[in-house]
mmCIF file of C-alpha atoms in Angstrom:
data_model
loop_
_atom_site.group_PDB
_atom_site.id
_atom_site.type_symbol
_atom_site.label_atom_id
_atom_site.label_comp_id
_atom_site.label_asym_id
_atom_site.label_seq_id
_atom_site.Cartn_x
_atom_site.Cartn_y
_atom_site.Cartn_z
ATOM 1 C CA ARG A 1407 5.084 -6.108 -1.668
ATOM 2 C CA VAL A 1408 1.649 -5.542 -0.142
ATOM 3 C CA VAL A 1409 -1.127 -8.131 0.110
ATOM 4 C CA ASP A 1410 -4.530 -6.683 1.022
ATOM 5 C CA ASP A 1411 -7.772 -8.541 1.784
ATOM 6 C CA CYS A 1412 -10.959 -6.522 2.354
ATOM 7 C CA PRO A 1413 -14.197 -8.387 3.144
ATOM 8 C CA TYR A 1414 -16.988 -5.838 3.572
ATOM 9 C CA PRO A 1415 -20.299 -7.078 5.051
ATOM 10 C CA GLN A 1416 -23.022 -4.468 5.376
ATOM 11 C CA SER A 1417 -26.728 -4.151 6.018
ATOM 12 C CA SER A 1418 -29.256 -1.442 5.315
ATOM 13 C CA ALA A 1419 -32.732 -0.556 6.451
ATOM 14 C CA LYS A 1420 -35.235 1.743 4.795
ATOM 15 C CA ASN A 1421 -38.247 2.995 6.699
ATOM 16 C CA GLN A 1422 -40.922 4.277 4.311
ATOM 17 C CA SER A 1423 -39.317 6.674 1.803
ATOM 18 C CA ASN A 1424 -37.705 9.353 3.960
ATOM 19 C CA ARG A 1425 -35.348 7.442 6.286
ATOM 20 C CA PHE A 1426 -32.320 5.408 5.351
ATOM 21 C CA LEU A 1427 -29.762 3.532 7.448
ATOM 22 C CA ILE A 1428 -26.574 1.733 6.425
ATOM 23 C CA GLN A 1429 -24.395 -0.143 8.883
ATOM 24 C CA ALA A 1430 -21.231 -1.943 7.852
ATOM 25 C CA LEU A 1431 -18.140 -3.630 9.173
ATOM 26 C CA ARG A 1432 -15.031 -3.630 7.030
ATOM 27 C CA TYR A 1433 -12.041 -5.849 7.763
ATOM 28 C CA GLU A 1434 -8.662 -5.254 6.149
ATOM 29 C CA HIS A 1435 -5.573 -7.422 6.301
ATOM 30 C CA ALA A 1436 -2.309 -6.093 4.869
ATOM 31 C CA ASP A 1437 0.957 -7.992 4.629
ATOM 32 C CA ILE A 1438 3.968 -5.803 3.766
ATOM 33 C CA ARG A 1439 7.393 -7.246 2.983
ATOM 34 C CA ASN A 1440 10.299 -4.844 2.560
ATOM 35 C CA LYS A 1441 13.696 -5.513 1.046
ATOM 36 C CA PHE A 1442 16.223 -2.703 1.427
ATOM 37 C CA TRP A 1443 19.923 -1.864 1.333
ATOM 38 C CA ASP A 1444 21.880 -1.917 4.586
ATOM 39 C CA ALA A 1445 24.841 0.458 4.073
ATOM 40 C CA SER A 1446 27.853 1.118 6.298
ATOM 41 C CA TYR A 1447 29.851 4.377 6.316
ATOM 42 C CA ASP A 1448 33.252 5.163 7.794
ATOM 43 C CA ASP A 1449 34.100 8.276 9.821
ATOM 44 C CA SER A 1450 34.866 10.141 6.568
ATOM 45 C CA GLY A 1451 31.369 9.547 5.197
ATOM 46 C CA ASN A 1452 32.488 7.021 2.577
ATOM 47 C CA ILE A 1453 30.649 3.752 1.999
ATOM 48 C CA SER A 1454 32.588 0.939 3.612
ATOM 49 C CA GLY A 1455 30.224 -1.936 2.842
ATOM 50 C CA GLY A 1456 26.628 -3.063 2.602
ATOM 51 C CA HIS A 1457 24.168 -5.854 1.877
ATOM 52 C CA PHE A 1458 20.464 -6.411 1.309
ATOM 53 C CA ALA A 1459 18.213 -6.837 4.346
ATOM 54 C CA LYS A 1460 14.471 -7.345 4.766
ATOM 55 C CA ASN A 1461 11.638 -7.054 7.259
ATOM 56 C CA ARG A 1462 7.907 -7.742 7.383
ATOM 57 C CA THR A 1463 4.832 -5.969 8.768
ATOM 58 C CA SER A 1464 1.215 -7.118 9.040
ATOM 59 C CA TYR A 1465 -1.909 -5.108 9.849
ATOM 60 C CA ASN A 1466 -5.388 -6.366 10.736
ATOM 61 C CA GLU A 1467 -8.051 -3.707 11.145
ATOM 62 C CA PHE A 1468 -11.802 -3.868 11.846
ATOM 63 C CA LEU A 1469 -13.506 -0.708 10.567
ATOM 64 C CA PRO A 1470 -17.182 -0.265 11.568
ATOM 65 C CA SER A 1471 -19.379 2.452 10.075
ATOM 66 C CA LEU A 1472 -22.912 3.789 10.376
ATOM 67 C CA PHE A 1473 -24.743 6.160 8.004
ATOM 68 C CA ILE A 1474 -28.178 7.673 8.589
ATOM 69 C CA ALA A 1475 -30.193 9.911 6.244
ATOM 70 C CA TYR A 1476 -33.569 11.555 6.855
ATOM 71 C CA ARG A 1477 -35.643 13.374 4.198
ATOM 72 C CA PRO A 1478 -38.626 15.128 5.811
ATOM 73 C CA THR A 1479 -39.480 16.874 2.505
ATOM 74 C CA PRO A 1480 -38.406 16.505 -1.135
ATOM 75 C CA PHE A 1481 -36.261 19.631 -0.683
ATOM 76 C CA SER A 1482 -34.374 18.846 2.518
ATOM 77 C CA VAL A 1483 -32.150 16.075 3.820
ATOM 78 C CA TYR A 1484 -30.302 15.514 7.096
ATOM 79 C CA ARG A 1485 -27.368 13.143 7.431
ATOM 80 C CA ALA A 1486 -25.377 11.705 10.326
ATOM 81 C CA SER A 1487 -22.492 9.286 10.107
ATOM 82 C CA PHE A 1488 -19.769 7.530 12.034
ATOM 83 C CA ASP A 1489 -16.994 5.646 10.320
ATOM 84 C CA THR A 1490 -13.480 4.453 10.985
ATOM 85 C CA SER A 1491 -10.550 4.491 8.611
ATOM 86 C CA TYR A 1492 -6.832 3.947 8.813
ATOM 87 C CA VAL A 1493 -3.637 4.814 6.949
ATOM 88 C CA MET A 1494 -0.648 2.512 6.906
ATOM 89 C CA PRO A 1495 2.843 3.991 7.318
ATOM 90 C CA ASN A 1496 4.629 4.270 3.997
ATOM 91 C CA THR A 1497 7.128 1.559 3.167
ATOM 92 C CA PHE A 1498 10.075 3.949 3.548
ATOM 93 C CA LEU A 1499 9.245 4.428 7.222
ATOM 94 C CA LEU A 1500 8.728 0.696 7.718
ATOM 95 C CA GLY A 1501 11.944 -0.352 6.045
ATOM 96 C CA GLY A 1502 13.276 2.120 3.489
ATOM 97 C CA SER A 1503 16.938 1.630 4.290
ATOM 98 C CA ARG A 1504 19.457 1.112 7.061
ATOM 99 C CA THR A 1505 22.709 3.043 7.470
ATOM 100 C CA SER A 1506 25.477 2.515 9.982
ATOM 101 C CA THR A 1507 27.883 5.429 10.498
ATOM 102 C CA TYR A 1508 31.079 5.340 12.551
ATOM 103 C CA ASP A 1509 32.175 8.609 14.180
ATOM 104 C CA GLY A 1510 35.838 7.620 14.652
ATOM 105 C CA ASN A 1511 35.506 7.597 18.438
ATOM 106 C CA GLY A 1512 34.113 4.116 18.863
ATOM 107 C CA VAL A 1513 30.427 5.069 18.457
ATOM 108 C CA TYR A 1514 28.145 3.774 15.692
ATOM 109 C CA THR A 1515 24.908 5.559 14.756
ATOM 110 C CA ILE A 1516 22.325 3.339 13.051
ATOM 111 C CA GLN A 1517 19.389 4.834 11.158
ATOM 112 C CA GLU A 1518 16.691 2.404 10.039
ATOM 113 C CA GLY A 1519 12.979 1.959 9.435
ATOM 114 C CA ASN A 1520 10.605 0.549 12.006
ATOM 115 C CA PRO A 1521 8.462 -2.445 10.990
ATOM 116 C CA ASN A 1522 6.579 -2.118 14.296
ATOM 117 C CA LEU A 1523 5.005 1.244 13.445
ATOM 118 C CA LYS A 1524 1.267 1.328 14.057
ATOM 119 C CA PRO A 1525 -1.189 2.608 11.428
ATOM 120 C CA VAL A 1526 -2.948 5.930 11.970
ATOM 121 C CA LEU A 1527 -6.523 5.173 13.009
ATOM 122 C CA SER A 1528 -9.223 7.789 12.475
ATOM 123 C CA ARG A 1529 -12.701 7.843 14.022
ATOM 124 C CA ASN A 1530 -14.895 10.243 12.057
ATOM 125 C CA PHE A 1531 -18.170 11.862 13.143
ATOM 126 C CA ASP A 1532 -20.228 13.981 10.725
ATOM 127 C CA LEU A 1533 -23.581 15.750 10.986
ATOM 128 C CA SER A 1534 -25.071 17.834 8.160
ATOM 129 C CA GLY A 1535 -28.180 19.286 6.625
ATOM 130 C CA GLN A 1536 -28.998 20.356 3.062
ATOM 131 C CA TRP A 1537 -31.867 22.492 1.828
ATOM 132 C CA MET A 1538 -32.840 22.868 -1.861
ATOM 133 C CA SER A 1539 -35.268 24.971 -3.902
ATOM 134 C CA ARG A 1540 -37.186 24.214 -7.063
ATOM 135 C CA ASP A 1541 -34.842 26.280 -9.248
ATOM 136 C CA GLY A 1542 -31.807 24.143 -8.286
ATOM 137 C CA SER A 1543 -30.412 26.494 -5.641
ATOM 138 C CA SER A 1544 -29.211 24.868 -2.432
ATOM 139 C CA PHE A 1545 -27.497 25.471 0.883
ATOM 140 C CA ALA A 1546 -25.693 22.915 3.059
ATOM 141 C CA MET A 1547 -24.103 23.108 6.476
ATOM 142 C CA GLY A 1548 -22.298 20.432 8.453
ATOM 143 C CA GLY A 1549 -20.033 19.820 11.392
ATOM 144 C CA PHE A 1550 -17.291 17.231 11.745
ATOM 145 C CA TYR A 1551 -14.994 15.776 14.369
ATOM 146 C CA LYS A 1552 -12.073 13.423 13.677
ATOM 147 C CA LEU A 1553 -10.052 11.641 16.345
ATOM 148 C CA LEU A 1554 -6.651 10.270 15.268
ATOM 149 C CA SER A 1555 -4.614 7.646 17.116
ATOM 150 C CA ASN A 1556 -0.920 6.835 16.587
ATOM 151 C CA TYR A 1557 -0.416 10.079 14.674
ATOM 152 C CA LEU A 1558 2.403 10.065 12.095
ATOM 153 C CA PHE A 1559 4.030 13.281 10.943
ATOM 154 C CA ASP A 1560 7.006 14.818 9.147
ATOM 155 C CA ALA A 1561 9.635 16.480 11.304
ATOM 156 C CA GLY A 1562 13.257 17.524 11.300
ATOM 157 C CA ASN A 1563 16.000 18.684 13.626
ATOM 158 C CA SER A 1564 18.991 20.829 12.756
ATOM 159 C CA THR A 1565 21.276 18.538 14.735
ATOM 160 C CA ARG A 1566 20.853 15.805 12.119
ATOM 161 C CA THR A 1567 23.844 15.362 9.858
ATOM 162 C CA ASP A 1568 22.082 14.333 6.673
ATOM 163 C CA GLY A 1569 19.491 17.151 6.611
ATOM 164 C CA THR A 1570 16.739 14.838 5.391
ATOM 165 C CA HIS A 1571 13.221 14.205 6.640
ATOM 166 C CA TYR A 1572 13.799 10.502 7.199
ATOM 167 C CA LEU A 1573 11.593 10.426 10.228
ATOM 168 C CA SER A 1574 7.995 10.528 11.119
ATOM 169 C CA SER A 1575 8.912 11.170 14.698
ATOM 170 C CA THR A 1576 12.378 9.878 15.454
ATOM 171 C CA ALA A 1577 13.118 7.964 18.615
ATOM 172 C CA THR A 1578 16.790 8.000 19.553
ATOM 173 C CA THR A 1579 17.905 5.150 21.767
ATOM 174 C CA ASN A 1580 21.351 4.627 23.257
ATOM 175 C CA VAL A 1581 21.489 0.867 22.845
ATOM 176 C CA SER A 1582 24.956 0.854 24.386
ATOM 177 C CA PRO A 1583 27.807 3.346 24.889
ATOM 178 C CA GLN A 1584 29.024 2.299 21.450
ATOM 179 C CA GLU A 1585 25.685 2.268 19.570
ATOM 180 C CA ILE A 1586 22.982 4.889 18.955
ATOM 181 C CA LEU A 1587 19.783 3.785 17.189
ATOM 182 C CA GLU A 1588 17.557 6.272 15.334
ATOM 183 C CA THR A 1589 14.244 4.906 14.072
ATOM 184 C CA PRO A 1590 10.777 6.327 13.260
ATOM 185 C CA ARG A 1591 8.056 6.014 15.862
ATOM 186 C CA ASN A 1592 4.409 6.949 16.223
ATOM 187 C CA GLY A 1593 3.401 10.189 17.849
ATOM 188 C CA GLY A 1594 0.468 10.523 20.220
ATOM 189 C CA SER A 1595 -3.135 11.410 19.448
ATOM 190 C CA ALA A 1596 -4.663 14.245 17.434
ATOM 191 C CA PHE A 1597 -8.107 15.596 16.668
ATOM 192 C CA VAL A 1598 -9.762 17.963 14.199
ATOM 193 C CA TYR A 1599 -13.168 19.611 14.415
ATOM 194 C CA GLY A 1600 -14.899 22.176 12.304
ATOM 195 C CA LEU A 1601 -17.817 23.572 10.365
ATOM 196 C CA GLU A 1602 -18.448 23.492 6.605
ATOM 197 C CA MET A 1603 -20.950 25.553 4.622
ATOM 198 C CA SER A 1604 -21.651 25.560 0.891
ATOM 199 C CA GLY A 1605 -24.311 26.949 -1.375
ATOM 200 C CA ILE A 1606 -25.345 27.851 -4.879
ATOM 201 C CA LYS A 1607 -27.921 30.459 -5.918
ATOM 202 C CA ASN A 1608 -29.348 30.372 -9.437
ATOM 203 C CA MET A 1609 -30.563 33.740 -10.728
ATOM 204 C CA SER A 1610 -33.568 32.227 -12.499
ATOM 205 C CA PHE A 1611 -35.802 35.086 -11.300
ATOM 206 C CA LEU A 1612 -33.924 37.551 -13.538
ATOM 207 C CA PRO A 1613 -35.152 38.285 -17.089
ATOM 208 C CA GLY A 1614 -33.689 37.061 -20.380
ATOM 209 C CA PHE A 1615 -29.933 36.523 -20.603
ATOM 210 C CA TRP A 1616 -29.351 37.126 -16.872
ATOM 211 C CA LYS A 1617 -31.447 34.205 -15.647
ATOM 212 C CA HIS A 1618 -28.560 31.837 -16.459
ATOM 213 C CA LEU A 1619 -26.245 33.473 -13.926
ATOM 214 C CA PHE A 1620 -25.383 31.737 -10.657
ATOM 215 C CA ILE A 1621 -23.313 32.438 -7.538
ATOM 216 C CA SER A 1622 -21.720 29.645 -5.531
ATOM 217 C CA GLY A 1623 -19.282 29.287 -2.687
ATOM 218 C CA ASN A 1624 -18.100 27.265 0.265
ATOM 219 C CA VAL A 1625 -16.246 27.949 3.489
ATOM 220 C CA THR A 1626 -14.512 25.668 5.999
ATOM 221 C CA LEU A 1627 -13.623 26.667 9.555
ATOM 222 C CA GLN A 1628 -11.596 24.162 11.560
ATOM 223 C CA ARG A 1629 -9.246 23.686 14.493
ATOM 224 C CA SER A 1630 -6.771 20.893 15.107
ATOM 225 C CA HIS A 1631 -4.686 19.707 18.061
ATOM 226 C CA ALA A 1632 -1.898 17.127 18.188
ATOM 227 C CA ASN A 1633 0.238 15.558 20.892
ATOM 228 C CA LEU A 1634 3.486 14.617 19.166
ATOM 229 C CA LYS A 1635 5.451 13.348 22.164
ATOM 230 C CA THR A 1636 8.421 15.296 20.792
ATOM 231 C CA ALA A 1637 10.709 17.583 22.783
ATOM 232 C CA GLY A 1638 10.337 21.244 21.849
ATOM 233 C CA ILE A 1639 6.851 20.849 20.307
ATOM 234 C CA PRO A 1640 4.106 21.647 22.861
ATOM 235 C CA ASP A 1641 0.962 19.553 23.201
ATOM 236 C CA GLY A 1642 -1.948 21.085 21.304
ATOM 237 C CA THR A 1643 0.122 22.072 18.276
ATOM 238 C CA PRO A 1644 -1.858 22.059 14.986
ATOM 239 C CA ILE A 1645 -1.659 19.028 12.729
ATOM 240 C CA GLN A 1646 0.056 19.404 9.360
ATOM 241 C CA TYR A 1647 -1.621 20.876 6.280
ATOM 242 C CA ALA A 1648 -4.766 21.966 8.160
ATOM 243 C CA PRO A 1649 -5.472 25.723 7.818
ATOM 244 C CA ASN A 1650 -7.947 27.231 10.268
ATOM 245 C CA TRP A 1651 -10.033 28.564 7.416
ATOM 246 C CA MET A 1652 -10.472 28.384 3.641
ATOM 247 C CA TYR A 1653 -13.127 29.549 1.224
ATOM 248 C CA ASN A 1654 -14.093 29.609 -2.464
ATOM 249 C CA LEU A 1655 -16.368 32.033 -4.312
ATOM 250 C CA SER A 1656 -17.461 31.896 -7.927
ATOM 251 C CA LEU A 1657 -19.682 33.788 -10.328
ATOM 252 C CA GLY A 1658 -20.800 31.815 -13.348
ATOM 253 C CA TYR A 1659 -23.054 31.682 -16.369
ATOM 254 C CA GLN A 1660 -24.437 28.472 -17.844
ATOM 255 C CA SER A 1661 -26.758 28.096 -20.823
ATOM 256 C CA GLY A 1662 -27.146 25.641 -23.667
ATOM 257 C CA ARG A 1663 -24.049 26.840 -25.538
ATOM 258 C CA LEU A 1664 -22.119 29.138 -23.215
ATOM 259 C CA ASN A 1665 -20.449 28.211 -19.936
ATOM 260 C CA THR A 1666 -18.202 30.703 -18.131
ATOM 261 C CA ASN A 1667 -16.896 31.014 -14.573
ATOM 262 C CA LEU A 1668 -14.863 33.473 -12.494
ATOM 263 C CA SER A 1669 -13.620 31.891 -9.253
ATOM 264 C CA PHE A 1670 -11.598 33.085 -6.276
ATOM 265 C CA ARG A 1671 -10.147 30.943 -3.508
ATOM 266 C CA ARG A 1672 -8.128 31.722 -0.406
ATOM 267 C CA SER A 1673 -6.792 29.653 2.482
ATOM 268 C CA GLY A 1674 -5.195 30.514 5.804
ATOM 269 C CA ALA A 1675 -1.774 29.668 7.170
ATOM 270 C CA PHE A 1676 -0.994 26.075 8.094
ATOM 271 C CA LEU A 1677 1.869 24.129 9.618
ATOM 272 C CA GLU A 1678 3.849 22.292 6.940
ATOM 273 C CA THR A 1679 6.714 20.565 8.810
ATOM 274 C CA TYR A 1680 7.494 20.306 12.499
ATOM 275 C CA TYR A 1681 11.078 21.385 13.063
ATOM 276 C CA THR A 1682 13.185 21.860 16.173
ATOM 277 C CA TYR A 1683 16.612 23.293 16.878
ATOM 278 C CA SER A 1684 18.821 21.991 19.694
ATOM 279 C CA ASN A 1685 21.693 24.200 20.856
ATOM 280 C CA SER A 1686 24.925 23.207 22.559
ATOM 281 C CA ASN A 1687 23.322 23.706 25.982
ATOM 282 C CA GLY A 1688 20.748 21.016 25.241
ATOM 283 C CA LYS A 1689 17.817 23.424 24.924
ATOM 284 C CA THR A 1690 15.308 22.720 22.154
ATOM 285 C CA PHE A 1691 13.427 25.415 20.193
ATOM 286 C CA ASN A 1692 10.357 25.093 17.978
ATOM 287 C CA ILE A 1693 11.141 26.623 14.561
ATOM 288 C CA SER A 1694 8.577 24.736 12.476
ATOM 289 C CA TRP A 1695 7.875 25.609 8.843
ATOM 290 C CA TRP A 1696 4.563 27.419 8.237
ATOM 291 C CA ASP A 1697 2.855 28.029 4.904
ATOM 292 C CA GLN A 1698 1.418 31.548 4.821
ATOM 293 C CA PRO A 1699 -2.049 32.422 3.399
ATOM 294 C CA ILE A 1700 -2.348 32.143 -0.369
ATOM 295 C CA GLN A 1701 -5.063 33.044 -2.856
ATOM 296 C CA ARG A 1702 -5.857 32.635 -6.563
ATOM 297 C CA LEU A 1703 -8.282 34.133 -9.079
ATOM 298 C CA ASP A 1704 -9.144 32.017 -12.148
ATOM 299 C CA TYR A 1705 -11.377 32.474 -15.174
ATOM 300 C CA SER A 1706 -12.704 30.026 -17.774
ATOM 301 C CA ILE A 1707 -15.100 30.164 -20.725
ATOM 302 C CA ASN A 1708 -16.367 27.438 -23.036
ATOM 303 C CA TYR A 1709 -18.576 27.908 -26.094
ATOM 304 C CA LYS A 1710 -20.271 25.118 -28.021
ATOM 305 C CA LEU A 1711 -19.907 25.830 -31.756
ATOM 306 C CA THR A 1712 -21.876 22.759 -32.852
ATOM 307 C CA LYS A 1713 -23.290 19.678 -31.145
ATOM 308 C CA ARG A 1714 -19.853 18.061 -31.278
ATOM 309 C CA ILE A 1715 -17.347 20.908 -31.340
ATOM 310 C CA SER A 1716 -16.607 23.396 -28.584
ATOM 311 C CA MET A 1717 -13.840 25.893 -27.893
ATOM 312 C CA GLY A 1718 -12.572 27.089 -24.570
ATOM 313 C CA PHE A 1719 -10.218 29.564 -22.935
ATOM 314 C CA SER A 1720 -8.977 29.666 -19.354
ATOM 315 C CA ALA A 1721 -6.657 31.873 -17.341
ATOM 316 C CA GLN A 1722 -5.157 30.929 -13.985
ATOM 317 C CA ASN A 1723 -3.831 33.202 -11.248
ATOM 318 C CA LEU A 1724 -5.030 36.408 -12.850
ATOM 319 C CA LEU A 1725 -3.770 38.535 -9.937
ATOM 320 C CA GLY A 1726 -0.265 37.087 -10.149
ATOM 321 C CA ASP A 1727 -0.203 35.882 -6.527
ATOM 322 C CA VAL A 1728 2.494 33.607 -5.145
ATOM 323 C CA SER A 1729 1.624 29.896 -5.153
ATOM 324 C CA TYR A 1730 3.814 28.986 -2.167
ATOM 325 C CA TYR A 1731 5.104 31.103 0.707
ATOM 326 C CA ALA A 1732 6.685 29.371 3.725
ATOM 327 C CA THR A 1733 8.502 30.853 6.725
ATOM 328 C CA ARG A 1734 10.113 29.746 9.967
ATOM 329 C CA GLY A 1735 7.280 30.299 12.445
ATOM 330 C CA LYS A 1736 3.633 31.230 11.945
ATOM 331 C CA ASN A 1737 3.960 34.985 12.482
ATOM 332 C CA SER A 1738 7.372 35.509 10.999
ATOM 333 C CA GLU A 1739 9.163 36.535 7.831
ATOM 334 C CA LYS A 1740 12.318 34.592 8.736
ATOM 335 C CA ILE A 1741 13.990 32.532 5.982
ATOM 336 C CA PRO A 1742 11.117 32.919 3.485
ATOM 337 C CA GLN A 1743 10.662 30.263 0.806
ATOM 338 C CA ILE A 1744 8.632 31.705 -2.082
ATOM 339 C CA VAL A 1745 7.424 30.153 -5.338
ATOM 340 C CA TRP A 1746 5.791 32.411 -7.911
ATOM 341 C CA THR A 1747 4.511 30.555 -10.975
ATOM 342 C CA GLY A 1748 3.021 33.634 -12.664
ATOM 343 C CA ARG A 1749 -0.103 33.627 -14.799
ATOM 344 C CA SER A 1750 -1.115 30.786 -17.123
ATOM 345 C CA TYR A 1751 -3.362 30.900 -20.200
ATOM 346 C CA PHE A 1752 -4.887 27.958 -22.085
ATOM 347 C CA LEU A 1753 -6.810 27.686 -25.353
ATOM 348 C CA ASN A 1754 -8.471 24.397 -26.256
ATOM 349 C CA MET A 1755 -10.850 22.754 -28.686
ATOM 350 C CA ASN A 1756 -12.945 19.666 -27.945
ATOM 351 C CA VAL A 1757 -14.500 17.341 -30.507
ATOM 352 C CA ASP A 1758 -16.971 14.637 -29.445
ATOM 353 C CA PHE A 1759 -17.151 11.548 -31.618
#
C-alpha cells in the first residue's frame, strides 16, 4: 500500500511578452507498507515452512525546479530548465519476499528485500532553441545533462542458485559463520549527457500535389557513465537502456483527405543487464547482456471517404528486421538471443459520430 502526498507551490513571472519564468518547489511524501511471504527451504530445496511478514518504508523528497523561456521573435524561442525528480524502488525490492535456505552444512542463506533502499534522485539540466518559418517548418536543437544519485539497476551473477534477477545490486553479508544475508542495495552515482536535434520541412514551395509533402526527422547523441560499486563491473560503465545514438526519418504527405507516411528508425547498441561470472578461483568477469543495433521501416496511409468515415492501411517492419538481438558482450556474437516478429499488416475503418 502506498500513500502519496504532493503539495506543489509555484510562482511565475512574465516580463513583457517575450520572457517567461516559472519556479516551483514540489514536496512528495510516500508511505509504503509491504506484506510478503517468508519461506524456509531445506537442503533438498523443498519448502519446510513459512509465514507472512511485513515491513514499512517512507520517503520525503523536496523537488525544486526552474523553467525559463525567451522569445526574441515570433519565430524563435530559447528555453533553459533545471528540475529534480526521483523514482522509488519497486515494492519487490523493498519487500517482495524472504527465503531461508539451509545447505545441510550448518549454513543458512537468507534472501530478502531491503526497506532501507534509497530512491533514485535525478537532477536534470536542459538548454534548447527552436526556430520556425511561416510555412510551418521548424528546427530544434538542445543539450541535456542528468545526474543520478543512488542508482538502481538490474544485475545477475552465474553463482546464484535460483537464476533470477532478484537484485538491484546485491549486497552479500556474512552475518555469522552460520548465516549469509543477500539483500538489494543502491549502487553509486550515474550521469547522462547528450545532444538532441529535430526538424520538419514542409514542401509548400512545390507546385500542385507536391506542396503537401514534408520531411521530418530527429537524432539523439548521448553518453552515460555509472559507478555501480559492484565487483567485476568497472566504473564508467554505461547505464542500462541508453544507446549512444538513435534517429528517425520520415517522408509524408498530408492534405485535406489523404495522409500517408513512410518512416525509418534505427538505434545503437545498449547495455540491457549487468552480469558477472565468478569462477572457482574467486575471479570475477564482466559478461553483461548487450542489445545490438536494431532498425524498422514502417508505412501508413489514411484516406477520408466522407466527413465522418475514413479508411486506413499500415505495414510494420517492411524490411523484415529482427526486433530484438542480445549477446554476451557489446562486440560479440556469443550466446545470441534473437526475436524476429516478421512483418505486420493492418486494415482499419474509422467512423466519427
